[in-house]
Amino acid sequence: MSTVTKDLYELGETPPLGHIPPRMHAMTVRQANFGEPKSAFTREVVPTPEIGPREVLVYVMAAGINYNNVWAALGVPVDVIKARAAQGDETGFHIGGSDASGIVYAAGAEVTNVKVGDEVVIHCGSWDPEAADVKASGDPMFAPSFKIWGYETNWGSFAQFTKAWAHQCMPKAPHLTWEEAAAPTLVGSTAYRMLTNWKPHNVRPNDIVLVWGGAGGLGTMAIQLTRAMGGIPVAVVSSDAKGEYVKRLGAQGYLNRKDYDHWGMLPHWTDDAKFAEWTKGARAFGKALWEAIGERRNPRIVFEHPGEDTIPTSIFVVDNGGMVVICAGTSGYNATVDLRYLWMRQKRLQGSHFANDDQAYAFNQLVIEGKIDPCLSRTFTFDEIGDCHQLMYEGKNPDGNMAALVGAPRTGMKDVP
Ligand code: NAP
């Protein structure tokens, strides 16, 4: 840690505890650079943000990488800069980053849960606990003012300092490195809500849970959480190597989606030939699912996020009275549902989005207790933030989660061999 106070510190040169330089290095996205992540992110020096009475300023040690900033870089489906400009943000840039580990450097006058010097991770649920809609909501995730920090809000973790509400701060697991600690919170808390919030469809012992993208960020967390809750996870992946990875993580078995071709929107129900072809594909998938499980039982919960490509199959294979719970539409948003299955077999299609404080804290506690591995597969440098998002954009990201070093020293970086 430096003892010298300066206007601007180099990356990795830690300012004295509690000293806030007026300027900082940040990885920004500007509208003129919207497009593929490798060129959308650029490094610049920007003013360090100011905080309000219920907010904190955290010196970022490492930042977790998530799919949302692929969308931010592309400028679709939402131009986050335009959306914020309409609400008065005059910066003209987006500092993304929805996962962080770091040290609290400043805390607003009303903050009681953390103090300067605390080592924390930050969950990405951004809301003012005193806002009227949050107080009226019962669950802040339903409040209109809720935002994803570092995606819908500016000043995320791709910078030396990040601004967050104090309630977003949680203790950093002492046994994890900065980069490991930065990796799992967004995906893990999201998976935690999906698997626990939508009662009676919370995971019960012996329930089968089908997890799409089992080797990805969400999937690795869903597999571990299902096991921790006594359920039986079965994963879908796109290669046998990923299949072996998910089995090591705790999946009972796996299906390789490349073995099937019935993906995408359902053919129209009046087109008998095409519908029969689709049904054949879905039935073959269902049969392989029983083989992967080792018994003829259907999943009580299907953990969804690919969306358009996979929803028809998810609705088909989920058990009678079961739930397909979805938090994204990576492959598209026009999910088609054969309503006959939905009503005759009383299946449920449930949307879910991030997590509230209780859920994020409960997930973090499992990390602290060593029950969840953050599944960090690769650590990048600050200047490689565009590159790791590019890997994600191209579907070439390594299994599990990625992180980038911000203030943390460049030692012990974990790389895929
Ligand atoms: P990720 O690490 O890239 O994993 C996604 C996995 O989905 C991929 O590894 C891939 O696995 C699988 N996949 C991709 N396209 C598919 C397709 N057409 N059909 C079937 N599987 C497909 O990403 P992630 O972090 O898990 O996030 C996944 C999505 O959820 C993103 O769109 C992200 O923005 C969203 N998300 C939403 C929330 C929320 O709160 N709403 C929170 C976290 C993430 P295989 O190739 O091995 O099958």
Short mmCIF file of C-alpha atoms and ligand atoms in Angstrom, two decimals:
data_model
loop_
_atom_site.label_atom_id
_atom_site.label_comp_id
_atom_site.label_asym_id
_atom_site.label_seq_id
_atom_site.Cartn_x
_atom_site.Cartn_y
_atom_site.Cartn_z
CA MET A 1 0.00 0.00 0.00
CA SER A 2 1.36 3.44 -0.93
CA THR A 3 1.82 6.08 1.76
CA VAL A 4 1.89 8.87 -0.81
CA THR A 5 -1.29 10.70 -1.69
CA LYS A 6 -1.72 11.41 -5.38
CA ASP A 7 -4.35 12.55 -7.84
CA LEU A 8 -4.09 9.32 -9.82
CA TYR A 9 -2.57 5.94 -9.03
CA GLU A 10 -1.24 3.38 -11.45
CA LEU A 11 -3.11 0.08 -11.57
CA GLY A 12 -1.93 -2.11 -8.72
CA GLU A 13 -0.50 0.87 -6.82
CA THR A 14 -2.80 0.83 -3.80
CA PRO A 15 -3.66 4.28 -2.37
CA PRO A 16 -3.35 4.76 1.42
CA LEU A 17 -6.44 3.23 3.11
CA GLY A 18 -9.27 5.72 2.96
CA HIS A 19 -7.52 8.13 0.56
CA ILE A 20 -9.69 8.77 -2.48
CA PRO A 21 -7.83 10.15 -5.50
CA PRO A 22 -9.98 12.46 -7.65
CA ARG A 23 -9.22 10.47 -10.81
CA MET A 24 -9.00 6.77 -11.59
CA HIS A 25 -8.34 4.29 -14.37
CA ALA A 26 -11.47 2.70 -15.81
CA MET A 27 -12.45 0.40 -18.64
CA THR A 28 -15.27 2.22 -20.38
CA VAL A 29 -17.74 1.59 -23.17
CA ARG A 30 -18.88 4.58 -25.25
CA GLN A 31 -21.69 4.59 -27.83
CA ALA A 32 -19.22 5.27 -30.65
CA ASN A 33 -17.50 1.98 -29.77
CA PHE A 34 -20.61 -0.22 -29.50
CA GLY A 35 -19.98 -3.56 -31.18
CA GLU A 36 -17.87 -6.64 -30.56
CA PRO A 37 -16.51 -6.55 -27.00
CA LYS A 38 -12.84 -6.78 -28.07
CA SER A 39 -13.05 -3.23 -29.44
CA ALA A 40 -15.95 -1.82 -27.40
CA PHE A 41 -13.97 -1.60 -24.14
CA THR A 42 -11.27 1.06 -23.90
CA ARG A 43 -9.15 2.23 -20.99
CA GLU A 44 -9.38 5.86 -19.92
CA VAL A 45 -8.93 8.09 -16.89
CA VAL A 46 -12.20 9.34 -15.43
CA PRO A 47 -13.28 11.20 -12.28
CA THR A 48 -13.70 9.01 -9.19
CA PRO A 49 -17.41 8.89 -8.33
CA GLU A 50 -18.90 10.54 -5.26
CA ILE A 51 -21.12 8.61 -2.87
CA GLY A 52 -24.36 9.30 -1.04
CA PRO A 53 -25.19 8.65 2.64
CA ARG A 54 -26.18 4.98 2.13
CA GLU A 55 -23.45 4.19 -0.37
CA VAL A 56 -19.85 2.98 -0.25
CA LEU A 57 -16.77 3.48 -2.39
CA VAL A 58 -14.83 0.23 -2.77
CA TYR A 59 -11.24 -0.07 -3.99
CA VAL A 60 -11.61 -2.90 -6.51
CA MET A 61 -9.10 -5.74 -6.25
CA ALA A 62 -10.70 -8.01 -8.85
CA ALA A 63 -13.79 -7.95 -11.04
CA GLY A 64 -15.93 -10.91 -12.07
CA ILE A 65 -16.88 -11.23 -15.74
CA ASN A 66 -20.52 -11.73 -16.71
CA TYR A 67 -22.55 -12.00 -19.86
CA ASN A 68 -24.44 -8.76 -19.15
CA ASN A 69 -21.47 -6.63 -20.21
CA VAL A 70 -21.34 -8.46 -23.52
CA TRP A 71 -24.81 -6.97 -24.04
CA ALA A 72 -23.63 -3.57 -22.76
CA ALA A 73 -20.72 -3.61 -25.23
CA LEU A 74 -22.97 -4.55 -28.14
CA GLY A 75 -25.48 -1.84 -27.25
CA VAL A 76 -28.34 -4.36 -27.59
CA PRO A 77 -30.97 -5.26 -26.54
CA VAL A 78 -30.62 -2.09 -24.48
CA ASP A 79 -28.37 0.93 -25.07
CA VAL A 80 -27.46 1.32 -21.39
CA ILE A 81 -25.80 4.71 -21.97
CA LYS A 82 -28.88 6.14 -23.68
CA ALA A 83 -31.13 4.70 -20.98
CA ARG A 84 -29.09 6.36 -18.23
CA ALA A 85 -28.75 9.65 -20.13
CA ALA A 86 -32.56 9.82 -20.09
CA GLN A 87 -32.30 9.64 -16.28
CA GLY A 88 -29.73 12.44 -16.05
CA ASP A 89 -26.36 10.63 -16.32
CA GLU A 90 -24.15 13.07 -18.25
CA THR A 91 -20.94 11.00 -18.31
CA GLY A 92 -21.48 9.60 -21.82
CA PHE A 93 -19.76 6.36 -20.81
CA HIS A 94 -20.56 3.03 -19.23
CA ILE A 95 -18.31 1.53 -16.57
CA GLY A 96 -19.57 -2.04 -16.36
CA GLY A 97 -18.70 -4.86 -14.01
CA SER A 98 -21.34 -6.58 -11.86
CA ASP A 99 -19.07 -8.62 -9.57
CA ALA A 100 -16.23 -7.36 -7.41
CA SER A 101 -13.96 -8.12 -4.51
CA GLY A 102 -12.23 -5.23 -2.82
CA ILE A 103 -11.70 -3.02 0.21
CA VAL A 104 -14.10 -0.40 1.52
CA TYR A 105 -12.39 3.02 1.15
CA ALA A 106 -15.29 5.30 2.04
CA ALA A 107 -18.72 4.83 3.61
CA GLY A 108 -21.64 7.29 3.66
CA ALA A 109 -22.87 8.83 6.91
CA GLU A 110 -25.80 6.36 7.29
CA VAL A 111 -23.79 3.19 6.59
CA THR A 112 -23.67 0.75 9.52
CA ASN A 113 -22.99 -2.69 8.01
CA VAL A 114 -19.43 -2.03 6.76
CA LYS A 115 -16.55 0.32 7.56
CA VAL A 116 -13.38 1.57 5.88
CA GLY A 117 -10.87 -1.29 5.62
CA ASP A 118 -13.41 -4.15 5.38
CA GLU A 119 -12.68 -6.78 2.74
CA VAL A 120 -15.89 -7.38 0.81
CA VAL A 121 -17.53 -8.84 -2.23
CA ILE A 122 -20.35 -6.88 -3.85
CA HIS A 123 -23.62 -8.35 -5.08
CA CYS A 124 -25.18 -6.64 -8.06
CA GLY A 125 -28.66 -5.92 -6.70
CA SER A 126 -28.84 -2.12 -6.75
CA TRP A 127 -31.64 -0.42 -4.83
CA ASP A 128 -31.97 2.30 -2.26
CA PRO A 129 -33.39 0.61 0.84
CA GLU A 130 -35.14 3.88 1.73
CA ALA A 131 -36.91 4.26 -1.64
CA ALA A 132 -40.69 4.23 -1.31
CA ASP A 133 -41.20 1.55 -3.99
CA VAL A 134 -38.58 -0.70 -2.38
CA LYS A 135 -40.23 -0.36 1.03
CA ALA A 136 -43.64 -1.13 -0.49
CA SER A 137 -42.45 -4.06 -2.63
CA GLY A 138 -41.98 -6.82 -0.06
CA ASP A 139 -39.05 -7.96 -2.22
CA PRO A 140 -36.78 -5.28 -3.75
CA MET A 141 -36.49 -7.44 -6.87
CA PHE A 142 -40.08 -6.42 -7.65
CA ALA A 143 -39.51 -2.67 -7.10
CA PRO A 144 -39.54 -0.56 -10.29
CA SER A 145 -36.38 1.25 -9.13
CA PHE A 146 -34.37 -2.01 -8.91
CA LYS A 147 -31.32 -2.08 -11.19
CA ILE A 148 -28.41 -4.41 -11.91
CA TRP A 149 -25.31 -2.64 -10.63
CA GLY A 150 -22.54 -2.44 -13.24
CA TYR A 151 -24.99 -3.00 -16.09
CA GLU A 152 -28.01 -0.77 -15.61
CA THR A 153 -26.04 1.50 -13.27
CA ASN A 154 -22.75 3.24 -14.03
CA TRP A 155 -19.56 2.97 -11.92
CA GLY A 156 -19.31 -0.84 -11.85
CA SER A 157 -16.23 -2.88 -11.01
CA PHE A 158 -14.18 -2.36 -14.20
CA ALA A 159 -12.39 0.58 -12.55
CA GLN A 160 -10.09 1.26 -9.62
CA PHE A 161 -13.02 2.44 -7.50
CA THR A 162 -16.65 1.38 -7.66
CA LYS A 163 -19.72 2.91 -6.10
CA ALA A 164 -22.42 0.67 -4.59
CA TRP A 165 -25.18 0.71 -1.98
CA ALA A 166 -23.80 -0.46 1.36
CA HIS A 167 -26.33 -3.33 1.50
CA GLN A 168 -24.63 -4.84 -1.57
CA CYS A 169 -21.45 -5.47 0.44
CA MET A 170 -20.94 -8.93 1.93
CA PRO A 171 -17.92 -10.40 3.72
CA LYS A 172 -15.25 -11.82 1.42
CA ALA A 173 -14.59 -15.53 2.00
CA PRO A 174 -11.18 -15.49 3.74
CA HIS A 175 -9.94 -18.68 2.04
CA LEU A 176 -10.40 -17.30 -1.49
CA THR A 177 -8.00 -15.15 -3.51
CA TRP A 178 -9.31 -11.78 -4.66
CA GLU A 179 -10.00 -13.12 -8.12
CA GLU A 180 -11.72 -16.28 -6.87
CA ALA A 181 -13.87 -14.16 -4.55
CA ALA A 182 -14.88 -11.85 -7.41
CA ALA A 183 -16.09 -14.68 -9.65
CA PRO A 184 -19.32 -16.33 -8.43
CA THR A 185 -21.70 -13.86 -6.75
CA LEU A 186 -23.86 -12.72 -9.68
CA VAL A 187 -24.41 -16.15 -11.17
CA GLY A 188 -24.54 -17.91 -7.79
CA SER A 189 -27.10 -15.57 -6.24
CA THR A 190 -29.23 -15.74 -9.40
CA ALA A 191 -29.15 -19.53 -9.32
CA TYR A 192 -29.94 -19.48 -5.59
CA ARG A 193 -33.13 -17.47 -6.15
CA MET A 194 -34.16 -19.63 -9.11
CA LEU A 195 -33.85 -22.78 -7.02
CA THR A 196 -35.30 -21.52 -3.73
CA ASN A 197 -37.68 -18.59 -4.25
CA TRP A 198 -40.54 -20.03 -6.32
CA LYS A 199 -42.27 -22.21 -3.78
CA PRO A 200 -43.44 -24.93 -3.79
CA HIS A 201 -40.86 -25.44 -6.54
CA ASN A 202 -37.81 -25.06 -4.34
CA VAL A 203 -35.33 -27.94 -4.57
CA ARG A 204 -36.29 -30.78 -2.21
CA PRO A 205 -34.12 -33.81 -1.43
CA ASN A 206 -34.12 -36.27 -4.33
CA ASP A 207 -35.68 -33.80 -6.81
CA ILE A 208 -34.19 -34.01 -10.29
CA VAL A 209 -33.06 -30.64 -11.66
CA LEU A 210 -32.16 -30.31 -15.32
CA VAL A 211 -29.50 -27.59 -15.76
CA TRP A 212 -28.90 -26.06 -19.19
CA GLY A 213 -25.37 -24.82 -19.90
CA GLY A 214 -24.06 -26.87 -16.97
CA ALA A 215 -20.43 -25.88 -17.53
CA GLY A 216 -21.21 -22.14 -17.74
CA GLY A 217 -21.38 -19.50 -15.03
CA LEU A 218 -24.99 -20.10 -13.98
CA GLY A 219 -24.84 -23.82 -14.63
CA THR A 220 -21.81 -24.52 -12.42
CA MET A 221 -23.55 -22.76 -9.55
CA ALA A 222 -26.91 -24.49 -10.16
CA ILE A 223 -25.27 -27.92 -10.13
CA GLN A 224 -23.49 -27.26 -6.84
CA LEU A 225 -26.52 -25.63 -5.21
CA THR A 226 -28.82 -28.48 -6.24
CA ARG A 227 -26.43 -30.98 -4.68
CA ALA A 228 -26.08 -28.83 -1.53
CA MET A 229 -29.90 -28.88 -1.21
CA GLY A 230 -30.04 -32.68 -1.63
CA GLY A 231 -31.33 -32.64 -5.21
CA ILE A 232 -30.01 -34.54 -8.22
CA PRO A 233 -28.60 -32.27 -10.93
CA VAL A 234 -28.40 -33.41 -14.55
CA ALA A 235 -26.70 -31.09 -17.02
CA VAL A 236 -26.89 -30.25 -20.71
CA VAL A 237 -23.58 -29.29 -22.33
CA SER A 238 -22.11 -29.07 -25.82
CA SER A 239 -19.16 -31.45 -25.60
CA ASP A 240 -18.13 -34.60 -23.80
CA ALA A 241 -15.19 -32.73 -22.22
CA LYS A 242 -17.69 -30.33 -20.63
CA GLY A 243 -19.75 -33.38 -19.64
CA GLU A 244 -16.83 -34.80 -17.67
CA TYR A 245 -16.32 -31.37 -16.06
CA VAL A 246 -19.95 -31.16 -14.86
CA LYS A 247 -19.81 -34.69 -13.51
CA ARG A 248 -16.78 -33.74 -11.44
CA LEU A 249 -18.81 -30.78 -10.13
CA GLY A 250 -21.62 -33.05 -8.98
CA ALA A 251 -23.91 -33.68 -11.95
CA GLN A 252 -25.47 -37.16 -11.96
CA GLY A 253 -25.00 -37.29 -15.71
CA TYR A 254 -25.09 -35.11 -18.82
CA LEU A 255 -26.59 -34.79 -22.28
CA ASN A 256 -24.65 -33.42 -25.23
CA ARG A 257 -26.99 -31.01 -27.03
CA LYS A 258 -24.99 -31.45 -30.24
CA ASP A 259 -26.55 -34.92 -30.51
CA TYR A 260 -29.96 -33.32 -31.25
CA ASP A 261 -31.26 -30.85 -33.82
CA HIS A 262 -34.84 -30.05 -32.79
CA TRP A 263 -33.83 -26.67 -31.31
CA GLY A 264 -35.55 -23.35 -31.85
CA MET A 265 -39.16 -22.24 -32.03
CA LEU A 266 -41.83 -24.92 -32.26
CA PRO A 267 -43.24 -25.66 -35.71
CA HIS A 268 -46.88 -24.64 -35.94
CA TRP A 269 -49.18 -27.25 -34.43
CA THR A 270 -51.17 -27.44 -37.67
CA ASP A 271 -48.09 -28.62 -39.60
CA ASP A 272 -48.38 -32.33 -38.79
CA ALA A 273 -45.19 -33.47 -40.50
CA LYS A 274 -42.91 -30.85 -38.96
CA PHE A 275 -44.55 -31.20 -35.55
CA ALA A 276 -44.06 -34.97 -35.60
CA GLU A 277 -40.40 -34.45 -36.48
CA TRP A 278 -39.98 -32.03 -33.60
CA THR A 279 -41.70 -34.43 -31.18
CA LYS A 280 -39.35 -37.22 -32.27
CA GLY A 281 -36.34 -35.04 -31.34
CA ALA A 282 -37.83 -34.03 -28.00
CA ARG A 283 -38.72 -37.65 -27.14
CA ALA A 284 -35.17 -38.81 -27.96
CA PHE A 285 -33.85 -36.07 -25.67
CA GLY A 286 -36.26 -37.15 -22.91
CA LYS A 287 -35.18 -40.79 -23.24
CA ALA A 288 -31.50 -39.81 -23.04
CA LEU A 289 -32.37 -37.76 -19.96
CA TRP A 290 -33.74 -40.85 -18.20
CA GLU A 291 -30.55 -42.70 -19.14
CA ALA A 292 -28.40 -39.88 -17.73
CA ILE A 293 -30.45 -39.89 -14.50
CA GLY A 294 -30.37 -43.68 -14.29
CA GLU A 295 -34.15 -44.03 -13.79
CA ARG A 296 -37.40 -43.09 -15.55
CA ARG A 297 -38.06 -39.89 -13.61
CA ASN A 298 -38.64 -36.44 -15.08
CA PRO A 299 -37.04 -33.28 -13.69
CA ARG A 300 -39.21 -31.43 -11.17
CA ILE A 301 -37.30 -28.26 -12.01
CA VAL A 302 -35.69 -27.21 -15.29
CA PHE A 303 -33.08 -24.47 -14.87
CA GLU A 304 -33.40 -22.37 -18.05
CA HIS A 305 -31.48 -19.51 -19.63
CA PRO A 306 -30.80 -20.34 -23.33
CA GLY A 307 -34.48 -19.44 -24.04
CA GLU A 308 -35.76 -19.58 -27.60
CA ASP A 309 -33.72 -22.63 -28.66
CA THR A 310 -34.57 -24.78 -25.66
CA ILE A 311 -37.83 -23.70 -24.01
CA PRO A 312 -40.05 -26.07 -26.05
CA THR A 313 -37.90 -29.00 -24.91
CA SER A 314 -37.80 -27.77 -21.32
CA ILE A 315 -41.60 -27.56 -21.20
CA PHE A 316 -41.81 -31.02 -22.79
CA VAL A 317 -39.47 -32.80 -20.34
CA VAL A 318 -40.36 -31.08 -17.05
CA ASP A 319 -42.45 -33.34 -14.81
CA ASN A 320 -46.21 -32.97 -14.43
CA GLY A 321 -46.72 -30.18 -11.91
CA GLY A 322 -43.08 -29.15 -12.29
CA MET A 323 -41.48 -25.78 -13.05
CA VAL A 324 -39.30 -24.37 -15.81
CA VAL A 325 -37.56 -21.38 -14.22
CA ILE A 326 -35.83 -18.94 -16.56
CA CYS A 327 -33.57 -15.91 -16.11
CA ALA A 328 -32.40 -15.14 -19.66
CA GLY A 329 -32.89 -15.71 -23.37
CA THR A 330 -29.33 -16.05 -24.65
CA SER A 331 -30.46 -17.68 -27.91
CA GLY A 332 -33.50 -15.43 -28.41
CA TYR A 333 -36.67 -14.15 -26.78
CA ASN A 334 -39.46 -15.74 -28.81
CA ALA A 335 -39.96 -18.73 -26.59
CA THR A 336 -42.76 -20.91 -27.93
CA VAL A 337 -44.82 -23.01 -25.56
CA ASP A 338 -47.19 -25.81 -26.43
CA LEU A 339 -49.99 -24.77 -24.14
CA ARG A 340 -51.45 -28.28 -24.13
CA TYR A 341 -48.54 -29.44 -21.96
CA LEU A 342 -48.74 -26.35 -19.80
CA TRP A 343 -52.38 -26.73 -18.79
CA MET A 344 -53.08 -30.46 -19.17
CA ARG A 345 -49.98 -31.40 -17.20
CA GLN A 346 -50.11 -28.32 -15.01
CA LYS A 347 -46.56 -27.18 -15.65
CA ARG A 348 -45.23 -23.78 -14.62
CA LEU A 349 -43.04 -21.35 -16.57
CA GLN A 350 -41.53 -18.91 -14.08
CA GLY A 351 -39.34 -15.86 -14.72
CA SER A 352 -36.61 -15.06 -12.21
CA HIS A 353 -34.10 -12.23 -12.00
CA PHE A 354 -31.00 -11.88 -9.83
CA ALA A 355 -31.66 -12.03 -6.05
CA ASN A 356 -32.60 -10.03 -2.98
CA ASP A 357 -30.23 -9.39 -0.05
CA ASP A 358 -31.32 -12.49 1.90
CA GLN A 359 -30.67 -14.72 -1.11
CA ALA A 360 -27.32 -13.14 -2.03
CA TYR A 361 -26.16 -13.31 1.60
CA ALA A 362 -27.30 -16.96 1.90
CA PHE A 363 -25.36 -17.83 -1.25
CA ASN A 364 -22.29 -15.95 0.03
CA GLN A 365 -22.49 -17.88 3.30
CA LEU A 366 -22.26 -21.16 1.35
CA VAL A 367 -19.15 -19.76 -0.38
CA ILE A 368 -17.64 -18.74 2.97
CA GLU A 369 -18.33 -22.23 4.35
CA GLY A 370 -16.50 -23.74 1.37
CA LYS A 371 -19.65 -25.51 0.15
CA ILE A 372 -19.58 -23.74 -3.22
CA ASP A 373 -16.50 -23.59 -5.42
CA PRO A 374 -16.41 -20.30 -7.36
CA CYS A 375 -15.27 -22.33 -10.40
CA LEU A 376 -12.79 -19.68 -11.48
CA SER A 377 -11.23 -21.02 -14.65
CA ARG A 378 -9.19 -18.11 -15.92
CA THR A 379 -7.96 -14.75 -14.67
CA PHE A 380 -7.30 -11.86 -17.04
CA THR A 381 -5.48 -8.56 -16.70
CA PHE A 382 -7.39 -5.26 -16.55
CA ASP A 383 -6.49 -4.49 -20.14
CA GLU A 384 -7.90 -7.85 -21.25
CA ILE A 385 -11.46 -7.09 -20.05
CA GLY A 386 -12.62 -6.67 -23.67
CA ASP A 387 -10.93 -9.94 -24.65
CA CYS A 388 -12.63 -12.06 -22.01
CA HIS A 389 -16.03 -10.61 -22.96
CA GLN A 390 -15.19 -11.41 -26.59
CA LEU A 391 -14.58 -15.05 -25.61
CA MET A 392 -18.02 -15.07 -23.99
CA TYR A 393 -19.62 -13.41 -27.01
CA GLU A 394 -18.14 -16.12 -29.25
CA GLY A 395 -19.07 -18.93 -26.82
CA LYS A 396 -15.36 -19.70 -26.40
CA ASN A 397 -15.10 -18.86 -22.71
CA PRO A 398 -13.56 -21.55 -20.54
CA ASP A 399 -15.78 -23.66 -18.24
CA GLY A 400 -17.02 -21.94 -15.10
CA ASN A 401 -16.30 -18.28 -14.35
CA MET A 402 -13.73 -15.68 -15.37
CA ALA A 403 -12.29 -12.72 -13.45
CA ALA A 404 -9.99 -9.77 -14.18
CA LEU A 405 -7.44 -8.28 -11.82
CA VAL A 406 -7.89 -4.60 -11.06
CA GLY A 407 -5.92 -3.61 -7.94
CA ALA A 408 -4.80 -7.11 -6.95
CA PRO A 409 -1.21 -8.10 -7.68
CA ARG A 410 -0.48 -10.06 -10.80
CA THR A 411 0.60 -13.22 -9.04
CA GLY A 412 -0.98 -16.63 -8.93
CA MET A 413 -3.06 -15.89 -12.02
CA LYS A 414 -5.03 -18.96 -12.90
CA ASP A 415 -4.93 -19.90 -16.54
CA VAL A 416 -6.37 -22.71 -18.53
CA PRO A 417 -3.50 -24.98 -19.60
P1 NAP B 1 -22.09 -18.64 -19.82
O1 NAP B 1 -21.06 -18.87 -18.77
O2 NAP B 1 -21.66 -18.20 -21.17
O3 NAP B 1 -22.91 -20.01 -19.94
C1 NAP B 1 -24.04 -20.14 -20.77
C2 NAP B 1 -24.07 -21.54 -21.31
O4 NAP B 1 -25.29 -21.70 -22.03
C3 NAP B 1 -22.98 -21.82 -22.32
O5 NAP B 1 -21.84 -22.31 -21.67
C4 NAP B 1 -23.61 -22.84 -23.23
O6 NAP B 1 -23.24 -24.13 -22.77
C5 NAP B 1 -25.11 -22.68 -23.01
N1 NAP B 1 -25.75 -22.25 -24.25
C6 NAP B 1 -25.42 -21.20 -25.03
N2 NAP B 1 -26.23 -21.14 -26.10
C7 NAP B 1 -27.08 -22.18 -25.99
C8 NAP B 1 -28.12 -22.68 -26.78
N3 NAP B 1 -28.47 -22.09 -27.94
N4 NAP B 1 -28.76 -23.78 -26.37
C9 NAP B 1 -28.43 -24.42 -25.23
N5 NAP B 1 -27.43 -23.99 -24.42
C10 NAP B 1 -26.77 -22.90 -24.81
O7 NAP B 1 -23.19 -17.59 -19.35
P2 NAP B 1 -23.92 -17.46 -17.93
O8 NAP B 1 -23.13 -16.56 -17.06
O9 NAP B 1 -24.26 -18.81 -17.43
O10 NAP B 1 -25.23 -16.66 -18.36
C11 NAP B 1 -26.16 -17.26 -19.26
C12 NAP B 1 -27.25 -16.24 -19.61
O11 NAP B 1 -27.95 -15.87 -18.43
C13 NAP B 1 -26.73 -14.93 -20.22
O12 NAP B 1 -27.64 -14.50 -21.22
C14 NAP B 1 -26.74 -13.96 -19.04
O13 NAP B 1 -26.84 -12.63 -19.45
C15 NAP B 1 -27.96 -14.45 -18.29
N6 NAP B 1 -27.97 -14.16 -16.84
C16 NAP B 1 -29.10 -13.57 -16.31
C17 NAP B 1 -29.15 -13.31 -14.95
C18 NAP B 1 -30.35 -12.65 -14.34
O14 NAP B 1 -30.33 -12.27 -13.18
N7 NAP B 1 -31.44 -12.46 -15.06
C19 NAP B 1 -28.06 -13.64 -14.13
C20 NAP B 1 -26.96 -14.29 -14.69
C21 NAP B 1 -26.92 -14.54 -16.06
P3 NAP B 1 -23.00 -25.36 -23.77
O15 NAP B 1 -22.48 -24.79 -25.06
O16 NAP B 1 -22.00 -26.21 -23.07
O17 NAP B 1 -24.33 -26.03 -23.92
#
